[in-house]
């Protein structure tokens, strides 16, 4: 099955700096890659996703890049704010109805005011 | 539009007791999932239902059973609870294809 690795496990940045979280996957059949943000005590929430036919996607201060050849994808957060502090999970999934997501182990991001 | 609703939110069980976690979605999603989340372990899939009438094991199915009651509802049963099942349980649903999960608010279960 798919194996998703995520790095780093913890990340601290100063407010206003950028944060980058990286994930690798093993199954070349995976072609949908969502990112989730989980605040303390809350449910994971989808913040951005990318499909395999796209190399980059942006949504305001958040961007995701995908390199299918190297089987890695990354989350970039610019101009970080304290409210960005949370645990972030990457995931990979084959693009078939019902197929499960394979999650990374999470990155705990702390933005220091 | 409630999304994914899980009940109960909190539960304390004694070892050996049984209980059922309920999950319902009102988004007409085809697929539903049960995950457990433990500190440092991320999200681990227990069981999933790709469509109404089907269920499949995930990464950590031992000690659990599921029922896809209809398209809306997917329940998780612990027949004989063990302390190792102390965790936060999340139900999720998904339309399918290139769409993400919508998670429920979670059930915090403690087995003593």
PDB file of C-alpha atoms in Angstrom:
ATOM      1  CA  UNK A   1       0.000   0.000   0.000  1.00  0.00           C
ATOM      2  CA  UNK A   2       0.851   3.662  -0.007  1.00  0.00           C
ATOM      3  CA  UNK A   3       3.379   5.063   2.473  1.00  0.00           C
ATOM      4  CA  UNK A   4       3.445   8.795   3.208  1.00  0.00           C
ATOM      5  CA  UNK A   5       6.310  10.362   5.108  1.00  0.00           C
ATOM      6  CA  UNK A   6       6.100  13.890   6.466  1.00  0.00           C
ATOM      7  CA  UNK A   7       8.840  16.231   7.718  1.00  0.00           C
ATOM      8  CA  UNK A   8       9.534  17.948   9.979  1.00  0.00           C
ATOM      9  CA  UNK A   9       7.496  16.672  12.904  1.00  0.00           C
ATOM     10  CA  UNK A  10       7.752  20.044  14.662  1.00  0.00           C
ATOM     11  CA  UNK A  11       8.412  23.492  13.253  1.00  0.00           C
ATOM     12  CA  UNK A  12       8.731  26.861  14.959  1.00  0.00           C
ATOM     13  CA  UNK A  13       8.842  30.108  12.996  1.00  0.00           C
ATOM     14  CA  UNK A  14       8.702  33.794  13.818  1.00  0.00           C
ATOM     15  CA  UNK A  15       5.532  35.607  12.888  1.00  0.00           C
ATOM     16  CA  UNK A  16       5.818  36.894   9.339  1.00  0.00           C
ATOM     17  CA  UNK A  17       8.298  34.239   8.240  1.00  0.00           C
ATOM     18  CA  UNK A  18       7.489  31.390   5.856  1.00  0.00           C
ATOM     19  CA  UNK A  19       6.913  27.753   6.795  1.00  0.00           C
ATOM     20  CA  UNK A  20       7.456  24.732   4.570  1.00  0.00           C
ATOM     21  CA  UNK A  21       6.281  21.192   5.256  1.00  0.00           C
ATOM     22  CA  UNK A  22       7.359  18.348   2.998  1.00  0.00           C
ATOM     23  CA  UNK A  23       5.813  14.958   2.237  1.00  0.00           C
ATOM     24  CA  UNK A  24       6.891  12.014   0.128  1.00  0.00           C
ATOM     25  CA  UNK A  25       4.753   9.144  -1.098  1.00  0.00           C
ATOM     26  CA  UNK A  26       5.538   5.727  -2.515  1.00  0.00           C
ATOM     27  CA  UNK A  27       2.643   4.699  -4.774  1.00  0.00           C
ATOM     28  CA  UNK A  28       2.771   6.186  -8.269  1.00  0.00           C
ATOM     29  CA  UNK A  29      -0.984   5.519  -8.578  1.00  0.00           C
ATOM     30  CA  UNK A  30      -1.701   8.256  -6.022  1.00  0.00           C
ATOM     31  CA  UNK A  31      -2.895  11.370  -7.770  1.00  0.00           C
ATOM     32  CA  UNK A  32      -4.846  13.413  -5.252  1.00  0.00           C
ATOM     33  CA  UNK A  33      -3.019  15.156  -2.400  1.00  0.00           C
ATOM     34  CA  UNK A  34      -4.956  17.069   0.281  1.00  0.00           C
ATOM     35  CA  UNK A  35      -3.607  18.995   3.249  1.00  0.00           C
ATOM     36  CA  UNK A  36      -5.425  19.234   6.570  1.00  0.00           C
ATOM     37  CA  UNK A  37      -5.049  21.643   9.473  1.00  0.00           C
ATOM     38  CA  UNK A  38      -5.996  20.527  12.963  1.00  0.00           C
ATOM     39  CA  UNK A  39      -6.186  23.017  15.789  1.00  0.00           C
ATOM     40  CA  UNK A  40      -5.902  21.761  19.341  1.00  0.00           C
ATOM     41  CA  UNK A  41      -8.973  19.763  20.355  1.00  0.00           C
ATOM     42  CA  UNK A  42     -10.685  20.224  16.991  1.00  0.00           C
ATOM     43  CA  UNK A  43     -11.323  18.176  13.889  1.00  0.00           C
ATOM     44  CA  UNK A  44      -8.962  18.159  10.886  1.00  0.00           C
ATOM     45  CA  UNK A  45     -10.083  20.590   8.212  1.00  0.00           C
ATOM     46  CA  UNK A  46      -9.139  20.609   4.554  1.00  0.00           C
ATOM     47  CA  UNK A  47      -7.111  23.715   3.693  1.00  0.00           C
ATOM     48  CA  UNK A  48      -5.851  22.995   0.192  1.00  0.00           C
ATOM     49  CA  UNK A  49      -5.505  20.107  -2.221  1.00  0.00           C
ATOM     50  CA  UNK A  50      -3.785  19.362  -5.502  1.00  0.00           C
ATOM     51  CA  UNK A  51      -4.369  16.897  -8.291  1.00  0.00           C
ATOM     52  CA  UNK A  52      -1.639  15.156 -10.196  1.00  0.00           C
ATOM     53  CA  UNK A  53      -2.171  17.099 -13.407  1.00  0.00           C
ATOM     54  CA  UNK A  54      -1.215  20.333 -11.621  1.00  0.00           C
ATOM     55  CA  UNK A  55       2.251  21.316 -10.400  1.00  0.00           C
ATOM     56  CA  UNK A  56       1.285  24.140  -8.058  1.00  0.00           C
ATOM     57  CA  UNK A  57      -1.802  25.616  -6.478  1.00  0.00           C
ATOM     58  CA  UNK A  58      -2.189  28.786  -4.402  1.00  0.00           C
ATOM     59  CA  UNK A  59      -4.850  30.096  -2.084  1.00  0.00           C
ATOM     60  CA  UNK A  60      -3.915  33.420  -0.530  1.00  0.00           C
ATOM     61  CA  UNK A  61      -0.975  32.725   1.833  1.00  0.00           C
ATOM     62  CA  UNK A  62      -1.029  28.968   1.278  1.00  0.00           C
ATOM     63  CA  UNK A  63       0.469  27.092  -1.647  1.00  0.00           C
ATOM     64  CA  UNK A  64       1.102  23.463  -2.474  1.00  0.00           C
ATOM     65  CA  UNK A  65       3.627  22.130  -4.968  1.00  0.00           C
ATOM     66  CA  UNK A  66       3.775  18.644  -6.427  1.00  0.00           C
ATOM     67  CA  UNK A  67       6.643  16.817  -8.116  1.00  0.00           C
ATOM     68  CA  UNK A  68       5.223  13.547  -9.445  1.00  0.00           C
ATOM     69  CA  UNK A  69       8.530  12.353 -10.802  1.00  0.00           C
ATOM     70  CA  UNK A  70      10.190  12.598  -7.410  1.00  0.00           C
ATOM     71  CA  UNK A  71       6.978  11.642  -5.565  1.00  0.00           C
ATOM     72  CA  UNK A  72       6.989  14.561  -3.208  1.00  0.00           C
ATOM     73  CA  UNK A  73       4.714  17.471  -2.422  1.00  0.00           C
ATOM     74  CA  UNK A  74       5.049  20.432  -0.103  1.00  0.00           C
ATOM     75  CA  UNK A  75       2.926  22.957   1.763  1.00  0.00           C
ATOM     76  CA  UNK A  76       4.133  26.544   1.847  1.00  0.00           C
ATOM     77  CA  UNK A  77       2.689  29.120   4.224  1.00  0.00           C
ATOM     78  CA  UNK A  78       3.872  32.694   3.746  1.00  0.00           C
ATOM     79  CA  UNK A  79       3.600  35.645   6.144  1.00  0.00           C
ATOM     80  CA  UNK A  80       2.764  33.305   9.006  1.00  0.00           C
ATOM     81  CA  UNK A  81       0.415  34.474  11.757  1.00  0.00           C
ATOM     82  CA  UNK A  82      -0.174  33.088  15.281  1.00  0.00           C
ATOM     83  CA  UNK A  83      -3.485  31.601  14.119  1.00  0.00           C
ATOM     84  CA  UNK A  84      -1.528  29.380  11.730  1.00  0.00           C
ATOM     85  CA  UNK A  85      -0.277  27.452  14.782  1.00  0.00           C
ATOM     86  CA  UNK A  86      -1.719  23.939  14.473  1.00  0.00           C
ATOM     87  CA  UNK A  87      -0.889  20.410  13.383  1.00  0.00           C
ATOM     88  CA  UNK A  88      -0.789  19.943   9.628  1.00  0.00           C
ATOM     89  CA  UNK A  89      -1.316  16.590   7.910  1.00  0.00           C
ATOM     90  CA  UNK A  90      -0.566  15.684   4.323  1.00  0.00           C
ATOM     91  CA  UNK A  91      -2.266  12.782   2.583  1.00  0.00           C
ATOM     92  CA  UNK A  92      -2.139  10.865  -0.669  1.00  0.00           C
ATOM     93  CA  UNK A  93      -4.905   8.978  -2.432  1.00  0.00           C
ATOM     94  CA  UNK A  94      -5.463   7.134  -5.674  1.00  0.00           C
ATOM     95  CA  UNK A  95      -8.126   8.946  -7.659  1.00  0.00           C
ATOM     96  CA  UNK A  96     -10.814   6.289  -7.358  1.00  0.00           C
ATOM     97  CA  UNK A  97     -14.134   6.555  -5.621  1.00  0.00           C
ATOM     98  CA  UNK A  98     -13.994   5.260  -2.093  1.00  0.00           C
ATOM     99  CA  UNK A  99     -10.254   4.828  -1.875  1.00  0.00           C
ATOM    100  CA  UNK A 100      -8.852   5.835   1.442  1.00  0.00           C
ATOM    101  CA  UNK A 101      -6.380   8.565   2.188  1.00  0.00           C
ATOM    102  CA  UNK A 102      -2.953   7.672   3.477  1.00  0.00           C
ATOM    103  CA  UNK A 103      -1.914  10.302   5.999  1.00  0.00           C
ATOM    104  CA  UNK A 104       1.477  11.543   7.062  1.00  0.00           C
ATOM    105  CA  UNK A 105       2.201  11.632  10.786  1.00  0.00           C
ATOM    106  CA  UNK A 106       1.696  15.378  11.087  1.00  0.00           C
ATOM    107  CA  UNK A 107       3.731  18.543  11.629  1.00  0.00           C
ATOM    108  CA  UNK A 108       3.163  20.673  14.702  1.00  0.00           C
ATOM    109  CA  UNK A 109       3.654  24.291  13.596  1.00  0.00           C
ATOM    110  CA  UNK A 110       4.172  27.024  16.180  1.00  0.00           C
ATOM    111  CA  UNK A 111       4.209  30.657  15.062  1.00  0.00           C
ATOM    112  CA  UNK A 112       5.972  32.820  17.632  1.00  0.00           C
ATOM    113  CA  UNK A 113       4.551  36.361  17.906  1.00  0.00           C
TER     114      UNK A 113
ATOM    115  CA  UNK B   1     -26.511  21.552   6.594  1.00  0.00           C
ATOM    116  CA  UNK B   2     -24.905  19.764   9.575  1.00  0.00           C
ATOM    117  CA  UNK B   3     -22.096  17.976   7.654  1.00  0.00           C
ATOM    118  CA  UNK B   4     -20.816  14.985   9.629  1.00  0.00           C
ATOM    119  CA  UNK B   5     -22.355  14.434  13.055  1.00  0.00           C
ATOM    120  CA  UNK B   6     -20.782  12.119  15.622  1.00  0.00           C
ATOM    121  CA  UNK B   7     -22.222  10.974  18.920  1.00  0.00           C
ATOM    122  CA  UNK B   8     -21.301  10.862  21.721  1.00  0.00           C
ATOM    123  CA  UNK B   9     -18.603  13.540  22.113  1.00  0.00           C
ATOM    124  CA  UNK B  10     -17.153  12.002  25.263  1.00  0.00           C
ATOM    125  CA  UNK B  11     -17.408   8.536  26.780  1.00  0.00           C
ATOM    126  CA  UNK B  12     -15.788   6.647  29.639  1.00  0.00           C
ATOM    127  CA  UNK B  13     -16.021   2.859  29.585  1.00  0.00           C
ATOM    128  CA  UNK B  14     -14.858   0.152  31.893  1.00  0.00           C
ATOM    129  CA  UNK B  15     -12.717  -2.627  30.458  1.00  0.00           C
ATOM    130  CA  UNK B  16     -14.935  -5.245  28.850  1.00  0.00           C
ATOM    131  CA  UNK B  17     -17.922  -2.971  28.259  1.00  0.00           C
ATOM    132  CA  UNK B  18     -19.318  -2.501  24.782  1.00  0.00           C
ATOM    133  CA  UNK B  19     -20.510   0.602  22.982  1.00  0.00           C
ATOM    134  CA  UNK B  20     -21.391   1.944  19.554  1.00  0.00           C
ATOM    135  CA  UNK B  21     -20.160   5.218  18.125  1.00  0.00           C
ATOM    136  CA  UNK B  22     -22.637   6.789  15.748  1.00  0.00           C
ATOM    137  CA  UNK B  23     -21.866   8.811  12.644  1.00  0.00           C
ATOM    138  CA  UNK B  24     -24.243  10.426  10.174  1.00  0.00           C
ATOM    139  CA  UNK B  25     -23.657  12.704   7.183  1.00  0.00           C
ATOM    140  CA  UNK B  26     -26.143  14.781   5.238  1.00  0.00           C
ATOM    141  CA  UNK B  27     -23.987  15.627   2.213  1.00  0.00           C
ATOM    142  CA  UNK B  28     -24.995  12.615   0.095  1.00  0.00           C
ATOM    143  CA  UNK B  29     -21.415  11.342   0.231  1.00  0.00           C
ATOM    144  CA  UNK B  30     -20.725   7.851  -1.020  1.00  0.00           C
ATOM    145  CA  UNK B  31     -17.807   6.868   1.213  1.00  0.00           C
ATOM    146  CA  UNK B  32     -17.444   6.925   4.971  1.00  0.00           C
ATOM    147  CA  UNK B  33     -14.477   6.225   7.267  1.00  0.00           C
ATOM    148  CA  UNK B  34     -13.557   5.670  10.888  1.00  0.00           C
ATOM    149  CA  UNK B  35     -10.163   6.838  12.168  1.00  0.00           C
ATOM    150  CA  UNK B  36      -8.524   6.841  15.539  1.00  0.00           C
ATOM    151  CA  UNK B  37      -6.021   9.481  16.581  1.00  0.00           C
ATOM    152  CA  UNK B  38      -3.438   8.875  19.271  1.00  0.00           C
ATOM    153  CA  UNK B  39      -0.690  11.302  20.336  1.00  0.00           C
ATOM    154  CA  UNK B  40       2.268  11.068  17.980  1.00  0.00           C
ATOM    155  CA  UNK B  41       0.534   8.449  15.800  1.00  0.00           C
ATOM    156  CA  UNK B  42      -1.388  10.639  13.421  1.00  0.00           C
ATOM    157  CA  UNK B  43      -4.649   9.357  11.938  1.00  0.00           C
ATOM    158  CA  UNK B  44      -5.017   5.608  11.565  1.00  0.00           C
ATOM    159  CA  UNK B  45      -7.826   4.062   9.552  1.00  0.00           C
ATOM    160  CA  UNK B  46      -9.946   1.495  11.376  1.00  0.00           C
ATOM    161  CA  UNK B  47     -12.644   0.631   8.797  1.00  0.00           C
ATOM    162  CA  UNK B  48     -14.170   2.252   5.789  1.00  0.00           C
ATOM    163  CA  UNK B  49     -17.183   1.931   3.552  1.00  0.00           C
ATOM    164  CA  UNK B  50     -16.566   2.845  -0.068  1.00  0.00           C
ATOM    165  CA  UNK B  51     -20.277   2.771  -0.836  1.00  0.00           C
ATOM    166  CA  UNK B  52     -23.531   1.748   0.763  1.00  0.00           C
ATOM    167  CA  UNK B  53     -23.507  -1.984   1.380  1.00  0.00           C
ATOM    168  CA  UNK B  54     -19.730  -2.430   1.504  1.00  0.00           C
ATOM    169  CA  UNK B  55     -17.212  -2.270   4.337  1.00  0.00           C
ATOM    170  CA  UNK B  56     -13.480  -2.938   4.416  1.00  0.00           C
ATOM    171  CA  UNK B  57     -10.760  -3.152   7.030  1.00  0.00           C
ATOM    172  CA  UNK B  58      -8.221  -0.416   7.399  1.00  0.00           C
ATOM    173  CA  UNK B  59      -4.874  -0.361   9.153  1.00  0.00           C
ATOM    174  CA  UNK B  60      -6.068  -1.116  12.718  1.00  0.00           C
ATOM    175  CA  UNK B  61      -9.386  -3.072  12.619  1.00  0.00           C
ATOM    176  CA  UNK B  62      -8.822  -5.493  15.518  1.00  0.00           C
ATOM    177  CA  UNK B  63     -11.339  -5.067  18.333  1.00  0.00           C
ATOM    178  CA  UNK B  64     -13.825  -3.137  16.187  1.00  0.00           C
ATOM    179  CA  UNK B  65     -16.802  -3.823  13.960  1.00  0.00           C
ATOM    180  CA  UNK B  66     -18.743  -1.501  11.693  1.00  0.00           C
ATOM    181  CA  UNK B  67     -22.144  -1.250  10.084  1.00  0.00           C
ATOM    182  CA  UNK B  68     -23.082   0.886   7.087  1.00  0.00           C
ATOM    183  CA  UNK B  69     -26.729   1.220   8.006  1.00  0.00           C
ATOM    184  CA  UNK B  70     -27.682   3.267   4.939  1.00  0.00           C
ATOM    185  CA  UNK B  71     -26.026   5.900   2.807  1.00  0.00           C
ATOM    186  CA  UNK B  72     -26.106   8.427   5.645  1.00  0.00           C
ATOM    187  CA  UNK B  73     -25.013   6.382   8.648  1.00  0.00           C
ATOM    188  CA  UNK B  74     -21.874   4.433   9.536  1.00  0.00           C
ATOM    189  CA  UNK B  75     -21.450   3.104  13.066  1.00  0.00           C
ATOM    190  CA  UNK B  76     -18.395   1.750  14.891  1.00  0.00           C
ATOM    191  CA  UNK B  77     -18.797  -0.859  17.614  1.00  0.00           C
ATOM    192  CA  UNK B  78     -16.404  -1.866  20.342  1.00  0.00           C
ATOM    193  CA  UNK B  79     -17.532  -5.281  21.567  1.00  0.00           C
ATOM    194  CA  UNK B  80     -15.238  -5.572  24.586  1.00  0.00           C
ATOM    195  CA  UNK B  81     -13.392  -2.349  25.291  1.00  0.00           C
ATOM    196  CA  UNK B  82      -9.727  -2.425  26.266  1.00  0.00           C
ATOM    197  CA  UNK B  83      -7.510   0.363  27.660  1.00  0.00           C
ATOM    198  CA  UNK B  84      -5.568   0.289  24.369  1.00  0.00           C
ATOM    199  CA  UNK B  85      -8.699   1.616  22.678  1.00  0.00           C
ATOM    200  CA  UNK B  86      -8.499   4.863  24.619  1.00  0.00           C
ATOM    201  CA  UNK B  87      -8.284   7.405  21.812  1.00  0.00           C
ATOM    202  CA  UNK B  88     -10.039  10.126  19.889  1.00  0.00           C
ATOM    203  CA  UNK B  89     -12.232   8.679  17.152  1.00  0.00           C
ATOM    204  CA  UNK B  90     -13.095  10.602  14.015  1.00  0.00           C
ATOM    205  CA  UNK B  91     -15.689   9.733  11.439  1.00  0.00           C
ATOM    206  CA  UNK B  92     -15.232  11.175   7.959  1.00  0.00           C
ATOM    207  CA  UNK B  93     -17.116  11.122   4.694  1.00  0.00           C
ATOM    208  CA  UNK B  94     -16.161  11.803   1.121  1.00  0.00           C
ATOM    209  CA  UNK B  95     -18.024  12.212  -2.135  1.00  0.00           C
ATOM    210  CA  UNK B  96     -15.315  10.297  -3.967  1.00  0.00           C
ATOM    211  CA  UNK B  97     -12.962  11.121  -6.799  1.00  0.00           C
ATOM    212  CA  UNK B  98     -10.848  14.230  -6.318  1.00  0.00           C
ATOM    213  CA  UNK B  99     -12.601  15.441  -3.204  1.00  0.00           C
ATOM    214  CA  UNK B 100     -11.366  15.586   0.349  1.00  0.00           C
ATOM    215  CA  UNK B 101     -12.752  14.211   3.559  1.00  0.00           C
ATOM    216  CA  UNK B 102     -15.173  16.072   5.784  1.00  0.00           C
ATOM    217  CA  UNK B 103     -14.525  15.072   9.382  1.00  0.00           C
ATOM    218  CA  UNK B 104     -16.918  14.892  12.287  1.00  0.00           C
ATOM    219  CA  UNK B 105     -16.079  16.655  15.540  1.00  0.00           C
ATOM    220  CA  UNK B 106     -14.702  13.495  17.161  1.00  0.00           C
ATOM    221  CA  UNK B 107     -15.433  11.234  20.124  1.00  0.00           C
ATOM    222  CA  UNK B 108     -13.009  11.212  23.015  1.00  0.00           C
ATOM    223  CA  UNK B 109     -13.123   7.700  24.475  1.00  0.00           C
ATOM    224  CA  UNK B 110     -11.433   6.631  27.690  1.00  0.00           C
ATOM    225  CA  UNK B 111     -11.339   2.982  28.740  1.00  0.00           C
ATOM    226  CA  UNK B 112     -10.439   2.398  32.384  1.00  0.00           C
TER     227      UNK B 112
END
